[in-house]
mmCIF file of C-alpha atoms in Angstrom:
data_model
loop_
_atom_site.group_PDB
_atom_site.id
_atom_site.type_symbol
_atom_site.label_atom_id
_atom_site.label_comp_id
_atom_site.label_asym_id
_atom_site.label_seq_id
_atom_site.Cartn_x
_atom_site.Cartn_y
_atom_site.Cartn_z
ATOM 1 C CA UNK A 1 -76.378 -22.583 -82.172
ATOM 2 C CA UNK A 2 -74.285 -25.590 -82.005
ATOM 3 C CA UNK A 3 -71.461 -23.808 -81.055
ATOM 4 C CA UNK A 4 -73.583 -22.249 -78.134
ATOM 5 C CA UNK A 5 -74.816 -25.694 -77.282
ATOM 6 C CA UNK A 6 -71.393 -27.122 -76.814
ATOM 7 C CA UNK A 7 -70.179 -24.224 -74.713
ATOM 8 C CA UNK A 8 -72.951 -25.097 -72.312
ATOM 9 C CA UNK A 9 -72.354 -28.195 -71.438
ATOM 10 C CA UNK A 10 -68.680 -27.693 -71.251
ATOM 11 C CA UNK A 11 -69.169 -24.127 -69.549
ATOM 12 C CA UNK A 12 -69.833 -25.737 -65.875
ATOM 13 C CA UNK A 13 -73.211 -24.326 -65.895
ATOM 14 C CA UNK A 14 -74.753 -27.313 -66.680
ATOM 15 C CA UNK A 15 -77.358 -29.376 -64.391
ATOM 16 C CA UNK A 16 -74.319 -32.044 -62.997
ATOM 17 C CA UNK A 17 -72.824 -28.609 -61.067
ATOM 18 C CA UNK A 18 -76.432 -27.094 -59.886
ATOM 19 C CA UNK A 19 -75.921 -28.841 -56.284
ATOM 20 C CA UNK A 20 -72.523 -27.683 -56.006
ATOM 21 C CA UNK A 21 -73.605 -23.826 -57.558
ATOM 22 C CA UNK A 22 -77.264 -23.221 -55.644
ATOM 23 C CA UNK A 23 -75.971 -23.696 -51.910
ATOM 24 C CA UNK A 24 -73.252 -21.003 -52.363
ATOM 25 C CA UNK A 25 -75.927 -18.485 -54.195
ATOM 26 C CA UNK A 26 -78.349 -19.236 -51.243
ATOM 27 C CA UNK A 27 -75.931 -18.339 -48.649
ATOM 28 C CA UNK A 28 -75.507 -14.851 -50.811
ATOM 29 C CA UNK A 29 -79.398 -14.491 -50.845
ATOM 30 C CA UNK A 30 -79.550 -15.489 -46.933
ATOM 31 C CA UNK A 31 -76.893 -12.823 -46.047
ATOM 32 C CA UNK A 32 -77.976 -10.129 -47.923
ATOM 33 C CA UNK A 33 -81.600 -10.441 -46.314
ATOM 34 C CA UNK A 34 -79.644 -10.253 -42.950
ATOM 35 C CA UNK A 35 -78.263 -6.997 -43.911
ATOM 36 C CA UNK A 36 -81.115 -5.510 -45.881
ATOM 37 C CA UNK A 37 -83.922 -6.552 -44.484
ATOM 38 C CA UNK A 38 -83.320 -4.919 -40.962
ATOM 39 C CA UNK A 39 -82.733 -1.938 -42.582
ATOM 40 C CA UNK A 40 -86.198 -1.703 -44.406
ATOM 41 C CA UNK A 41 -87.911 -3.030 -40.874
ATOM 42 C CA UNK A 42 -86.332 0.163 -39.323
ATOM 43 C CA UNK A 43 -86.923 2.816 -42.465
ATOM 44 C CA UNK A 44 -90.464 1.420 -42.363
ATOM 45 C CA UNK A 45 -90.575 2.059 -38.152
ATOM 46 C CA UNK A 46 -88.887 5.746 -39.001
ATOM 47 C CA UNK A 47 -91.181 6.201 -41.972
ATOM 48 C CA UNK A 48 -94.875 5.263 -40.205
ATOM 49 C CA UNK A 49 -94.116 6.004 -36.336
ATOM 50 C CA UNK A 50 -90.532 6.823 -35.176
ATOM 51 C CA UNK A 51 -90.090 10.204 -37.352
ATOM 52 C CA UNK A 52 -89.584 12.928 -34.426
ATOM 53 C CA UNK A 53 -90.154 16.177 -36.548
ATOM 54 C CA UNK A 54 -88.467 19.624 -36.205
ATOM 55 C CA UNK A 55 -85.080 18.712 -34.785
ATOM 56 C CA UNK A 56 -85.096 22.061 -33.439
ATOM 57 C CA UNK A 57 -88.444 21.717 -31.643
ATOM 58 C CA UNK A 58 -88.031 18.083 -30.472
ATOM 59 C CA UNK A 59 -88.514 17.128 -26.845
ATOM 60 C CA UNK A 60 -84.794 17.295 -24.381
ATOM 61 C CA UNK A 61 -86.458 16.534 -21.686
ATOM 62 C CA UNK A 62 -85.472 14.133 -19.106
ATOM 63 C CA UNK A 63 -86.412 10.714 -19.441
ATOM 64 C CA UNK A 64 -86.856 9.799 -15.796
ATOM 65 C CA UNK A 65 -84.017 7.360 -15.748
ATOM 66 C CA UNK A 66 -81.925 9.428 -12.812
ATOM 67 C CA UNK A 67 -82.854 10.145 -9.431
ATOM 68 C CA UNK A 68 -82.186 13.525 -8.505
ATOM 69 C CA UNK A 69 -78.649 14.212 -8.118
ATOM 70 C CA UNK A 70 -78.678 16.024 -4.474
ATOM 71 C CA UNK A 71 -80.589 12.772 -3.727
ATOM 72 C CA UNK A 72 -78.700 10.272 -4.628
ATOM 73 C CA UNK A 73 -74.932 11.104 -2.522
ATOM 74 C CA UNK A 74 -73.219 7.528 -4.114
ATOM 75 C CA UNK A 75 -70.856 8.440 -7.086
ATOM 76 C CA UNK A 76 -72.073 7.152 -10.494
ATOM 77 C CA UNK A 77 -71.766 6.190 -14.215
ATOM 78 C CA UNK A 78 -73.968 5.663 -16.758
ATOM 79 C CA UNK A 79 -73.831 5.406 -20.462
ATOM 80 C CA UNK A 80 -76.947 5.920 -22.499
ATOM 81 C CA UNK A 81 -77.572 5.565 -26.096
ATOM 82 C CA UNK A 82 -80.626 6.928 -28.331
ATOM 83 C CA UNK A 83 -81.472 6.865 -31.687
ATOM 84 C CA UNK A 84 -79.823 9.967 -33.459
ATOM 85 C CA UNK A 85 -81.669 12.782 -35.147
ATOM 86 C CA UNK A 86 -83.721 12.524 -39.054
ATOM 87 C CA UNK A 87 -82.969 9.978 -41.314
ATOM 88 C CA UNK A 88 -79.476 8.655 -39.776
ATOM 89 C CA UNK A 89 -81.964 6.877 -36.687
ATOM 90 C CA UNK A 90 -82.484 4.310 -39.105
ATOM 91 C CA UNK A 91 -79.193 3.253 -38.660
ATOM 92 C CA UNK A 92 -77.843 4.339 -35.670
ATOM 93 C CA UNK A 93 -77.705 5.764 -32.388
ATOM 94 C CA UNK A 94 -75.825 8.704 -30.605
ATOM 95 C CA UNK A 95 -74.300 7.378 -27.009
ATOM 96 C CA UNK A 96 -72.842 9.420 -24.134
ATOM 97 C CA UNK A 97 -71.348 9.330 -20.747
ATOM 98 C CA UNK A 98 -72.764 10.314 -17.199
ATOM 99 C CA UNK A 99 -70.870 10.759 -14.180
ATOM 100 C CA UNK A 100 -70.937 11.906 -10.894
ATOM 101 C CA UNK A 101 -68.550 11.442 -7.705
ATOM 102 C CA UNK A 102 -69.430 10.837 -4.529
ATOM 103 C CA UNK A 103 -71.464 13.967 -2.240
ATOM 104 C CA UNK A 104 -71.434 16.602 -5.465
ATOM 105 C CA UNK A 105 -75.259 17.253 -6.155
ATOM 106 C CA UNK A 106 -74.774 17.794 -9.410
ATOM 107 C CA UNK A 107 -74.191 15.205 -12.668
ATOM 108 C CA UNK A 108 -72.113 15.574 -15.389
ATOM 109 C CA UNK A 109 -72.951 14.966 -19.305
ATOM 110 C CA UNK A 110 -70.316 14.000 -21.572
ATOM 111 C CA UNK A 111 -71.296 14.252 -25.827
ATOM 112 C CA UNK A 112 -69.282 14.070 -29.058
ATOM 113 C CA UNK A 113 -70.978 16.370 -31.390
ATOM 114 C CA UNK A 114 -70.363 17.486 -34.618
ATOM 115 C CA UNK A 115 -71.233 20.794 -34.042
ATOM 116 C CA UNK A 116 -69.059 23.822 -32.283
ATOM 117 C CA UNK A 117 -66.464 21.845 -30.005
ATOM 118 C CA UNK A 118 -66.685 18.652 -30.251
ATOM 119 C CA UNK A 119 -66.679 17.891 -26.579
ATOM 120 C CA UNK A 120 -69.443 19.129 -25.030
ATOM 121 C CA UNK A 121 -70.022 19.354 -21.222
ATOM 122 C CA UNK A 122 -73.436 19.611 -19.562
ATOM 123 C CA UNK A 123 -74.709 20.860 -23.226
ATOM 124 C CA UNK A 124 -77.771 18.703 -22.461
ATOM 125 C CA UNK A 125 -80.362 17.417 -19.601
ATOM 126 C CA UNK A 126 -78.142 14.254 -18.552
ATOM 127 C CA UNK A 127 -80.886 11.626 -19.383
ATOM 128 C CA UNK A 128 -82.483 13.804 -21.604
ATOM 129 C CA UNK A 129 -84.128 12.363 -24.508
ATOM 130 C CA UNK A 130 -81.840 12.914 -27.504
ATOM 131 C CA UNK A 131 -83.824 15.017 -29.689
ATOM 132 C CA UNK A 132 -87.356 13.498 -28.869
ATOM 133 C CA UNK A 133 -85.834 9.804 -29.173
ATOM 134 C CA UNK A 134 -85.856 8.078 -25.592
ATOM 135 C CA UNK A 135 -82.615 6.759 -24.905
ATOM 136 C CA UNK A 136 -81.504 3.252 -23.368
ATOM 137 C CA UNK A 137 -79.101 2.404 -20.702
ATOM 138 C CA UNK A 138 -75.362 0.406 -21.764
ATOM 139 C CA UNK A 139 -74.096 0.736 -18.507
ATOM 140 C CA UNK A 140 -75.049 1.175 -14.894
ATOM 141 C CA UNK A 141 -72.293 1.542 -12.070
ATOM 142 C CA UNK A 142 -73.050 3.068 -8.611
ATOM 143 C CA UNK A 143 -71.094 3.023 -5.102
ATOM 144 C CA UNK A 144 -67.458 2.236 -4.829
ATOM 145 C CA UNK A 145 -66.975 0.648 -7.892
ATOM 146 C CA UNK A 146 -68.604 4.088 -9.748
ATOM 147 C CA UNK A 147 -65.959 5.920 -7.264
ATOM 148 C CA UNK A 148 -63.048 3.650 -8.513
ATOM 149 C CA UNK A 149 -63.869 3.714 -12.129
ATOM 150 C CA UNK A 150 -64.748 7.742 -12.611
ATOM 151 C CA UNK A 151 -61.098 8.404 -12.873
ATOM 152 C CA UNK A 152 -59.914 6.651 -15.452
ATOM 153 C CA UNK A 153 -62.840 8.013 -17.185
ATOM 154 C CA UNK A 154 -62.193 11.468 -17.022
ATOM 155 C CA UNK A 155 -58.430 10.557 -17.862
ATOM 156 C CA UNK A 156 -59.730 9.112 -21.618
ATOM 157 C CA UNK A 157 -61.930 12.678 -21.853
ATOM 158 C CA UNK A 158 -59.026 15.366 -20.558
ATOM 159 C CA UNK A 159 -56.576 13.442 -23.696
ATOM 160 C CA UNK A 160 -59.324 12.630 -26.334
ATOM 161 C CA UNK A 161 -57.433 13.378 -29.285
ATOM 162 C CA UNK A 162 -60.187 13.841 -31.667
ATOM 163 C CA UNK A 163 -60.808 17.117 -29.986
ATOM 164 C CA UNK A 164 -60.462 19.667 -32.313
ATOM 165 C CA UNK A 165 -63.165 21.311 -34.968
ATOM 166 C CA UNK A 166 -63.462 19.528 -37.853
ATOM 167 C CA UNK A 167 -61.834 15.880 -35.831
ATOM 168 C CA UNK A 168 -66.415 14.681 -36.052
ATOM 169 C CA UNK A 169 -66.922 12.316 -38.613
ATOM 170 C CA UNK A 170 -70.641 10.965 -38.942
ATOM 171 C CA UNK A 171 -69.146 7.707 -40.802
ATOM 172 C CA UNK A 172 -66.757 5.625 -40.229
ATOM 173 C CA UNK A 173 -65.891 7.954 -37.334
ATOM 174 C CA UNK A 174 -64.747 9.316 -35.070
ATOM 175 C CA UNK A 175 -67.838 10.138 -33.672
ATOM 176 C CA UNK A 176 -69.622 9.963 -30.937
ATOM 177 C CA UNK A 177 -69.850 6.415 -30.437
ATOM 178 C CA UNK A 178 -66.050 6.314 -31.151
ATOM 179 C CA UNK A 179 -65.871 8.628 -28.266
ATOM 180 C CA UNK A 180 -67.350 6.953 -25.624
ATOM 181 C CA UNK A 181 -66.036 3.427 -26.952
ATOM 182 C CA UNK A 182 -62.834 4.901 -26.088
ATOM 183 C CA UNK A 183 -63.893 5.930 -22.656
ATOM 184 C CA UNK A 184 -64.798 2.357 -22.080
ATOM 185 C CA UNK A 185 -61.845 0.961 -23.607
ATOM 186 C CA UNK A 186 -60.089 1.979 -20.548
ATOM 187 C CA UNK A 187 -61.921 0.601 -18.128
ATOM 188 C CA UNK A 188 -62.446 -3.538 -18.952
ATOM 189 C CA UNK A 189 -64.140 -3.734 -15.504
ATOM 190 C CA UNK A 190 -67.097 -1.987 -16.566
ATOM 191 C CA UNK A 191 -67.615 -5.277 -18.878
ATOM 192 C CA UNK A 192 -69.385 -2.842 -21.376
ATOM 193 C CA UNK A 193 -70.931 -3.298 -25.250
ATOM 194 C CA UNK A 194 -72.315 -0.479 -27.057
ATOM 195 C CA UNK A 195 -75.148 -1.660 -28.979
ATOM 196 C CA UNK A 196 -74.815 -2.955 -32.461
ATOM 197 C CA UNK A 197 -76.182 0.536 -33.833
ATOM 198 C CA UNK A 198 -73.603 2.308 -32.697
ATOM 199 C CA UNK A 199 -71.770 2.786 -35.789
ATOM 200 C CA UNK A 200 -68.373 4.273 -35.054
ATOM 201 C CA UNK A 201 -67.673 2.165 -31.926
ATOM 202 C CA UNK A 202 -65.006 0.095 -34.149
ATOM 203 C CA UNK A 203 -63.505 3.341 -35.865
ATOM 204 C CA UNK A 204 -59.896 2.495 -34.312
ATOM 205 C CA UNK A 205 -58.981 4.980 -31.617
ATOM 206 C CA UNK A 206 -55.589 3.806 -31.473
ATOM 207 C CA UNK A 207 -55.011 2.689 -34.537
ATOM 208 C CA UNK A 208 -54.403 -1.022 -34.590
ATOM 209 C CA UNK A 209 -55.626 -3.268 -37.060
ATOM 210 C CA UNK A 210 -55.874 -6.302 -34.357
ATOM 211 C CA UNK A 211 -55.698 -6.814 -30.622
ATOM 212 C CA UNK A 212 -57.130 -8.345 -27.488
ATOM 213 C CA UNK A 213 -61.049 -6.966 -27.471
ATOM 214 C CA UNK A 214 -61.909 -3.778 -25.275
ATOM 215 C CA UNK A 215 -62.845 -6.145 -22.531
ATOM 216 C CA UNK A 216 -59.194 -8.293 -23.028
ATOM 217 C CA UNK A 217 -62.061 -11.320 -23.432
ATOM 218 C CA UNK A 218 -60.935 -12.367 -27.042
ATOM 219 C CA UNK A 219 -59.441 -10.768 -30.305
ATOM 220 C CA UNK A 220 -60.825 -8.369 -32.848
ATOM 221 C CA UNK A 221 -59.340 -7.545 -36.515
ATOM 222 C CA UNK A 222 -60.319 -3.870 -37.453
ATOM 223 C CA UNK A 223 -59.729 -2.480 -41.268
ATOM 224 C CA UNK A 224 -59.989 1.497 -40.377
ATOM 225 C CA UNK A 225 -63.845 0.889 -38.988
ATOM 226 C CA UNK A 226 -65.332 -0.034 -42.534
ATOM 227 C CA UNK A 227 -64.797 -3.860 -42.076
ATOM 228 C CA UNK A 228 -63.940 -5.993 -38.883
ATOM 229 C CA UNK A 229 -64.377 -8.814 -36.634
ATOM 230 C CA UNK A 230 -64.321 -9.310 -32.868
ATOM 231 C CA UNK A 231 -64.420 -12.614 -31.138
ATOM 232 C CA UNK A 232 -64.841 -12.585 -27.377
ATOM 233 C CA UNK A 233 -66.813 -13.697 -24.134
ATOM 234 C CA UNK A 234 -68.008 -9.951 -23.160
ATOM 235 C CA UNK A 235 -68.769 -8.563 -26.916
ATOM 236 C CA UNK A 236 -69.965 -11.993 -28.295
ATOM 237 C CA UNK A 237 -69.141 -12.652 -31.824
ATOM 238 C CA UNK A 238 -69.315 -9.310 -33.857
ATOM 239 C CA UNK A 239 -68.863 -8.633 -37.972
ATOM 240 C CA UNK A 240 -68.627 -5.287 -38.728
ATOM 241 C CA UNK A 241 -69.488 -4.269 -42.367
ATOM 242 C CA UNK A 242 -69.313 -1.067 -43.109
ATOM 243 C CA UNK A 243 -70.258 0.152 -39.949
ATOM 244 C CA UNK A 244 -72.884 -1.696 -39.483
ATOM 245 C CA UNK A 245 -73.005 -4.745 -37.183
ATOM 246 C CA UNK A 246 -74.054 -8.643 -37.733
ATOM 247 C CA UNK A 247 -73.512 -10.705 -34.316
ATOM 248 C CA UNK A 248 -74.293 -13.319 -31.701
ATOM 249 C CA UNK A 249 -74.077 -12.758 -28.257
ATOM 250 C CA UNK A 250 -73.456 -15.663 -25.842
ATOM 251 C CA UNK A 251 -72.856 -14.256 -22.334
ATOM 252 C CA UNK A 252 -76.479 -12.175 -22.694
ATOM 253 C CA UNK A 253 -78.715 -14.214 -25.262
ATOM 254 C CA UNK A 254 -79.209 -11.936 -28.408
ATOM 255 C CA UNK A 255 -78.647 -11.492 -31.568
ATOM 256 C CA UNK A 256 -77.376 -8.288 -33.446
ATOM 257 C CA UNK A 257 -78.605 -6.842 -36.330
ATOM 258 C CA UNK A 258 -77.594 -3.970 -38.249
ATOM 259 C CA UNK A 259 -80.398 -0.352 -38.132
ATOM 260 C CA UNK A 260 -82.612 -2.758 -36.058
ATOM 261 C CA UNK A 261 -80.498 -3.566 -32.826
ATOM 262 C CA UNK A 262 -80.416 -6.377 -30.711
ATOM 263 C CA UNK A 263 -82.676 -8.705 -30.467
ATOM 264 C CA UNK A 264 -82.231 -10.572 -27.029
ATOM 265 C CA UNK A 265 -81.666 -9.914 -23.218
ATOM 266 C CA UNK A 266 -80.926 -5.956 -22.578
ATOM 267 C CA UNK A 267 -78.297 -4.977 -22.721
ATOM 268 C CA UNK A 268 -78.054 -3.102 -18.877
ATOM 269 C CA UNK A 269 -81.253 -3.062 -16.436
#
């Protein structure tokens, strides 16, 4: 007992280091809320009104956010995202690409899937809610900027190199968020951010563990899309834990959370 006694005094555990030992394990406690607690907000949201029932029966029906397409003669992109099917739309969303040039009367839908080919074309109504969930818009281009930017584009889809069966990976990626990421990688004009939920955005296309950021406004480090940081004007300030994203953004007043979103000006009218 003495012997105990004397070990805790000596042991640093003692009430002459609490003030230099409680502000670290508060920080812990403080971060870990960050991380967990949006995650129960959205399992609770799931669990008492978001659940969307029979994947196979659930509602692809457009959302209303197009005009109709023989209607509307400028070219066009969009990029939508919507919360992905069963349990995984606590934590994250599926995103894909619309385009459509100049005088065709007809749009075209872009998805990474994980089932049959991975890239599928017009598999689905092209604002069509994603398996009853209504999606959101990440980017809006129309007009001569659209026309300029639809190239490049299509470029990033013809050489996607996670094209094969098998290439879909639901976590870390690739996925479909790494898909379209990559689309938007190669156009910096577009100024684009896939939301915060859209795990597999920092799976690295290319491969590099650092680099200027998508938009070439700031740097990001990237450890094969389970851990990461990006620092810029266009993405804000971004840590990526497993996936899963913890941020501020500046530009756009928000702040990102992961399973929940952000939090914050929208993110494309």
């Amino acid at each position: 007992m003495v012997l105990g006694f004397f070990l805790w005094r000596h042991s640093g555990w003692n009430r002459t280091c609490t003030p230099i030992e409680l502000p670290s394990v508060k920080y812990v406690i403080v971060f870990l809320l960050i991380i967990i607690g949006p995650v129960v907000i959205s399992a609770a949201n799931y669990r008492l009104g978001e659940r969307r029932g029979n994947w196979q029966t659930a509602d692809r029906s457009s959302a209303g956010l197009l005009p109709n397409a023989s209607e509307h003669p400028d070219a066009l992109i969009r990029v939508y995202a919507a919360r992905t099917v069963r349990w995984r739309g606590i934590f994250a969303v599926h995103s894909w690409i619309i385009v459509k040039e100049r005088g065709t009367p007809h749009y075209t839908r872009y998805d990474y899937t994980a089932w049959g080919e991975p890239i599928r074309m017009d598999g689905f109504t092209p604002d069509g809610r994603w398996f009853g969930a209504l999606p959101e818009t990440v980017v809006s281009v129309d007009g001569e900027d659209a026309e300029r930017l639809i190239p490049k584009i299509r470029s990033v889809i013809e050489t996607y190199k996670f094209r094969a069966y098998g290439d879909y990976h639901p976590w870390p990626g690739p996925n479909s968020n790494t898909f379209v990421q990559a689309a938007l990688d190669a156009v910096p004009e577009l100024n684009a951010v896939l939301p915060p939920t859209a795990i597999g955005k920092d799976y690295p296309y290319h491969g590099e563990w650092y680099g200027p950021t998508p938009s070439r406004t700031g740097i990001f480090l990237n450890l094969a899309g389970y851990l990461g940081l990006k620092v810029g004007w266009v993405e804000g300030i971004e840590l990526n834990l497993l996936g899963g994203v913890i941020g501020i953004d500046l530009r756009r007043p928000a702040i990102k959370l992961p399973a929940v979103g952000r939090l914050g000006v929208q993110l494309s009218p």
